[in-house]
Amino acid sequence: MKIGITCYPTYGGSGVIATELGIELAKLGHEVHFISYAIPQRLSRFVQNIFFHEVEISNYPLFEHQLYGLALTSKMVDVAKYEGLDLIHVHYAIPHATSAYLASRILERENKELKFITTLHGTDITLAGLEPSFLPLVKFSIEQSNGVTAVSRFLREKTLTNYGIEKEIRVINNFVDTEKFKRKVDCVYREKIASNSEKILVHISNFRPIKRVTDAIRILELVRKEIPAKLLLAGDGPDRSECERLARQLGLQKEVIFLGKQDGLPQILSAADVFLMPSQSESFGLSALEAMACEAPVISSSVGGLPELIVHNETGYIAEIGDINRMAKYAIDLLTNEKKHKLFARNARKRAVKFFDKSRIVPQYLDYYNEILNSSL
Ligand code: GMT
């Protein structure tokens, strides 16, 4: 198959899933054409069968706001036409689904069919898509997609109810390469950052307000009242300065370690005794899954798709949003009970391998592509 993939190429979870999916499809012999404004972050090396098409954006002075969605449409038309794409798979609805819709209409005028599948990832539905400036367009673009997938049951239900859409949405969960994401015994972070008696909490995100990273710092403060511990923070974003300020204010500047944006996530996750995800909203929680694959029990808020991933009292714990006292209590419980911690760590890895390994999820996308290509929709 010749497949076009459009995604945000940066550190966000949707871009990661799109890129890893493209790589796996290419390994299976499919030809994959990424269409975006920059080469995806996780595509830093040559991979056979993968091609990248950069969307050039005009900076003509009259266009005060960049017209990326339109430039993307034209690039999709070109790539579909000249590379002979069978379909386009867009990740994150805004503006990708709308661009794909326009591209398919343009090609229709030339008697060429281009089907497109939209994968909904999270804030495209729960946050940005609900803004009045986007809502009608997001609803329309989802309805016009030949196929739609959502990364959790939660996100499917939200889409159907929030947008009043009556359309079959296939749930295809996030996935992880459990061979790459596995606990490393010689973890440099553990050696360099903490002494033997210190426990390590880890959080990885893009530091947006929705991630509630400051909760992770407050949880560390409570945990440290009982046991010596440090917090490793990887990633960067708008809330980073606020987090640094809070760590200083709580006198934890040495105990909260900011790593910034990082590529070697399995190494960082291998240092984790516990992974924290106190998000306000989370449609699936890809980094929690990556942590589980590295044998880190996850303590998270009970929002969105997280309860579909984390089994409370088995692979980790779930608490109400903002209930840092409970989350800290759960962390202390796990960190002071070696037997329980080992069991949860093992359960977490087992669950990641059994239900969310790439070998289980990637074929679901391929089956869905074939279904859509063979349907009359
Ligand atoms: O929040 C992020 O990390 C970025 C965002 C995105 O769309 O790029 O992530 C969303 O997609 C991920 C991959 O499907 C999900 O695992 C995340 O839960 C989801 N984030 C939110 O819902 C806030």
JSON list of N, CA and C and ligand atoms in Angstrom, two decimals, residues 12-15 17 92 121-123 126 151 174 206 208 210-211 281-287, ligand 1:
[
{"chain": "A", "resi": 12, "resn": "GLY", "atom": "N", "xyz": [4.71, 15.95, 20.80]},
{"chain": "A", "resi": 12, "resn": "GLY", "atom": "CA", "xyz": [3.39, 15.49, 21.27]},
{"chain": "A", "resi": 12, "resn": "GLY", "atom": "C", "xyz": [3.13, 14.02, 20.98]},
{"chain": "A", "resi": 13, "resn": "GLY", "atom": "N", "xyz": [2.24, 13.44, 21.78]},
{"chain": "A", "resi": 13, "resn": "GLY", "atom": "CA", "xyz": [1.93, 12.02, 21.66]},
{"chain": "A", "resi": 13, "resn": "GLY", "atom": "C", "xyz": [1.38, 11.63, 20.29]},
{"chain": "A", "resi": 14, "resn": "SER", "atom": "N", "xyz": [0.60, 12.52, 19.67]},
{"chain": "A", "resi": 14, "resn": "SER", "atom": "CA", "xyz": [0.01, 12.16, 18.37]},
{"chain": "A", "resi": 14, "resn": "SER", "atom": "C", "xyz": [1.09, 12.00, 17.32]},
{"chain": "A", "resi": 15, "resn": "GLY", "atom": "N", "xyz": [2.10, 12.87, 17.37]},
{"chain": "A", "resi": 15, "resn": "GLY", "atom": "CA", "xyz": [3.21, 12.77, 16.41]},
{"chain": "A", "resi": 15, "resn": "GLY", "atom": "C", "xyz": [4.02, 11.51, 16.63]},
{"chain": "A", "resi": 17, "resn": "ILE", "atom": "N", "xyz": [2.95, 8.61, 17.93]},
{"chain": "A", "resi": 17, "resn": "ILE", "atom": "CA", "xyz": [2.19, 7.44, 17.44]},
{"chain": "A", "resi": 17, "resn": "ILE", "atom": "C", "xyz": [2.20, 7.39, 15.91]},
{"chain": "A", "resi": 92, "resn": "TYR", "atom": "N", "xyz": [-4.57, 13.86, 14.51]},
{"chain": "A", "resi": 92, "resn": "TYR", "atom": "CA", "xyz": [-4.98, 15.12, 15.13]},
{"chain": "A", "resi": 92, "resn": "TYR", "atom": "C", "xyz": [-5.86, 15.85, 14.10]},
{"chain": "A", "resi": 121, "resn": "HIS", "atom": "N", "xyz": [-6.83, 12.24, 18.72]},
{"chain": "A", "resi": 121, "resn": "HIS", "atom": "CA", "xyz": [-5.83, 11.92, 19.75]},
{"chain": "A", "resi": 121, "resn": "HIS", "atom": "C", "xyz": [-6.18, 12.48, 21.13]},
{"chain": "A", "resi": 122, "resn": "GLY", "atom": "N", "xyz": [-6.85, 13.60, 21.18]},
{"chain": "A", "resi": 122, "resn": "GLY", "atom": "CA", "xyz": [-7.12, 14.11, 22.54]},
{"chain": "A", "resi": 122, "resn": "GLY", "atom": "C", "xyz": [-7.60, 15.54, 22.52]},
{"chain": "A", "resi": 123, "resn": "THR", "atom": "N", "xyz": [-6.66, 16.47, 22.64]},
{"chain": "A", "resi": 123, "resn": "THR", "atom": "CA", "xyz": [-7.06, 17.88, 22.77]},
{"chain": "A", "resi": 123, "resn": "THR", "atom": "C", "xyz": [-7.71, 18.41, 21.49]},
{"chain": "A", "resi": 126, "resn": "THR", "atom": "N", "xyz": [-11.13, 17.32, 22.93]},
{"chain": "A", "resi": 126, "resn": "THR", "atom": "CA", "xyz": [-11.55, 17.74, 24.28]},
{"chain": "A", "resi": 126, "resn": "THR", "atom": "C", "xyz": [-11.30, 19.22, 24.57]},
{"chain": "A", "resi": 151, "resn": "VAL", "atom": "N", "xyz": [-8.27, 7.07, 20.18]},
{"chain": "A", "resi": 151, "resn": "VAL", "atom": "CA", "xyz": [-7.26, 6.29, 20.90]},
{"chain": "A", "resi": 151, "resn": "VAL", "atom": "C", "xyz": [-7.79, 5.64, 22.19]},
{"chain": "A", "resi": 174, "resn": "ASN", "atom": "N", "xyz": [-3.31, 3.52, 21.76]},
{"chain": "A", "resi": 174, "resn": "ASN", "atom": "CA", "xyz": [-1.88, 3.82, 21.60]},
{"chain": "A", "resi": 174, "resn": "ASN", "atom": "C", "xyz": [-1.09, 2.52, 21.75]},
{"chain": "A", "resi": 206, "resn": "ASN", "atom": "N", "xyz": [4.71, 17.53, 28.13]},
{"chain": "A", "resi": 206, "resn": "ASN", "atom": "CA", "xyz": [5.06, 18.77, 27.43]},
{"chain": "A", "resi": 206, "resn": "ASN", "atom": "C", "xyz": [4.77, 20.00, 28.30]},
{"chain": "A", "resi": 208, "resn": "ARG", "atom": "N", "xyz": [2.30, 21.40, 29.66]},
{"chain": "A", "resi": 208, "resn": "ARG", "atom": "CA", "xyz": [1.17, 22.31, 29.44]},
{"chain": "A", "resi": 208, "resn": "ARG", "atom": "C", "xyz": [0.32, 22.28, 30.70]},
{"chain": "A", "resi": 210, "resn": "ILE", "atom": "N", "xyz": [-2.59, 21.51, 31.27]},
{"chain": "A", "resi": 210, "resn": "ILE", "atom": "CA", "xyz": [-3.44, 20.32, 31.35]},
{"chain": "A", "resi": 210, "resn": "ILE", "atom": "C", "xyz": [-2.72, 19.14, 32.03]},
{"chain": "A", "resi": 211, "resn": "LYS", "atom": "N", "xyz": [-1.40, 19.19, 32.07]},
{"chain": "A", "resi": 211, "resn": "LYS", "atom": "CA", "xyz": [-0.61, 18.09, 32.65]},
{"chain": "A", "resi": 211, "resn": "LYS", "atom": "C", "xyz": [-0.45, 18.21, 34.16]},
{"chain": "A", "resi": 281, "resn": "SER", "atom": "N", "xyz": [-6.72, 16.22, 32.04]},
{"chain": "A", "resi": 281, "resn": "SER", "atom": "CA", "xyz": [-7.42, 15.49, 30.97]},
{"chain": "A", "resi": 281, "resn": "SER", "atom": "C", "xyz": [-6.37, 14.67, 30.23]},
{"chain": "A", "resi": 282, "resn": "GLU", "atom": "N", "xyz": [-6.75, 13.48, 29.83]},
{"chain": "A", "resi": 282, "resn": "GLU", "atom": "CA", "xyz": [-5.76, 12.62, 29.14]},
{"chain": "A", "resi": 282, "resn": "GLU", "atom": "C", "xyz": [-6.55, 11.58, 28.37]},
{"chain": "A", "resi": 283, "resn": "SER", "atom": "N", "xyz": [-6.51, 11.64, 27.06]},
{"chain": "A", "resi": 283, "resn": "SER", "atom": "CA", "xyz": [-7.36, 10.72, 26.30]},
{"chain": "A", "resi": 283, "resn": "SER", "atom": "C", "xyz": [-6.83, 9.30, 26.35]},
{"chain": "A", "resi": 284, "resn": "PHE", "atom": "N", "xyz": [-5.54, 9.13, 26.45]},
{"chain": "A", "resi": 284, "resn": "PHE", "atom": "CA", "xyz": [-4.98, 7.78, 26.61]},
{"chain": "A", "resi": 284, "resn": "PHE", "atom": "C", "xyz": [-3.84, 7.77, 27.63]},
{"chain": "A", "resi": 285, "resn": "GLY", "atom": "N", "xyz": [-2.80, 8.58, 27.38]},
{"chain": "A", "resi": 285, "resn": "GLY", "atom": "CA", "xyz": [-1.66, 8.62, 28.30]},
{"chain": "A", "resi": 285, "resn": "GLY", "atom": "C", "xyz": [-0.50, 7.79, 27.80]},
{"chain": "A", "resi": 286, "resn": "LEU", "atom": "N", "xyz": [0.02, 8.17, 26.62]},
{"chain": "A", "resi": 286, "resn": "LEU", "atom": "CA", "xyz": [1.10, 7.38, 26.01]},
{"chain": "A", "resi": 286, "resn": "LEU", "atom": "C", "xyz": [2.32, 7.25, 26.92]},
{"chain": "A", "resi": 287, "resn": "SER", "atom": "N", "xyz": [2.71, 8.35, 27.60]},
{"chain": "A", "resi": 287, "resn": "SER", "atom": "CA", "xyz": [3.93, 8.21, 28.42]},
{"chain": "A", "resi": 287, "resn": "SER", "atom": "C", "xyz": [3.70, 7.29, 29.62]},
{"chain": "B", "resi": 1, "resn": "GMT", "atom": "O1", "xyz": [-0.79, 15.92, 25.37]},
{"chain": "B", "resi": 1, "resn": "GMT", "atom": "C1", "xyz": [0.11, 15.54, 24.62]},
{"chain": "B", "resi": 1, "resn": "GMT", "atom": "O2", "xyz": [1.11, 14.96, 24.99]},
{"chain": "B", "resi": 1, "resn": "GMT", "atom": "C2", "xyz": [-0.03, 15.80, 23.15]},
{"chain": "B", "resi": 1, "resn": "GMT", "atom": "C3", "xyz": [-1.29, 15.23, 22.59]},
{"chain": "B", "resi": 1, "resn": "GMT", "atom": "C4", "xyz": [-1.26, 15.22, 21.11]},
{"chain": "B", "resi": 1, "resn": "GMT", "atom": "O3", "xyz": [-2.35, 15.10, 20.58]},
{"chain": "B", "resi": 1, "resn": "GMT", "atom": "O4", "xyz": [-0.23, 15.35, 20.47]},
{"chain": "B", "resi": 1, "resn": "GMT", "atom": "O5", "xyz": [-1.43, 13.91, 23.14]},
{"chain": "B", "resi": 1, "resn": "GMT", "atom": "C5", "xyz": [-2.65, 13.26, 23.05]},
{"chain": "B", "resi": 1, "resn": "GMT", "atom": "O6", "xyz": [-2.38, 12.16, 22.23]},
{"chain": "B", "resi": 1, "resn": "GMT", "atom": "C6", "xyz": [-1.62, 11.09, 22.80]},
{"chain": "B", "resi": 1, "resn": "GMT", "atom": "C7", "xyz": [-1.41, 10.05, 21.71]},
{"chain": "B", "resi": 1, "resn": "GMT", "atom": "O7", "xyz": [-2.62, 9.53, 21.24]},
{"chain": "B", "resi": 1, "resn": "GMT", "atom": "C8", "xyz": [-2.36, 10.55, 24.01]},
{"chain": "B", "resi": 1, "resn": "GMT", "atom": "O8", "xyz": [-1.65, 9.47, 24.58]},
{"chain": "B", "resi": 1, "resn": "GMT", "atom": "C9", "xyz": [-2.51, 11.67, 25.04]},
{"chain": "B", "resi": 1, "resn": "GMT", "atom": "O9", "xyz": [-3.26, 11.19, 26.14]},
{"chain": "B", "resi": 1, "resn": "GMT", "atom": "C10", "xyz": [-3.23, 12.87, 24.41]},
{"chain": "B", "resi": 1, "resn": "GMT", "atom": "N1", "xyz": [-3.19, 13.99, 25.35]},
{"chain": "B", "resi": 1, "resn": "GMT", "atom": "C11", "xyz": [-4.28, 14.47, 25.93]},
{"chain": "B", "resi": 1, "resn": "GMT", "atom": "O10", "xyz": [-5.39, 13.99, 25.79]},
{"chain": "B", "resi": 1, "resn": "GMT", "atom": "C12", "xyz": [-4.08, 15.64, 26.83]}
]
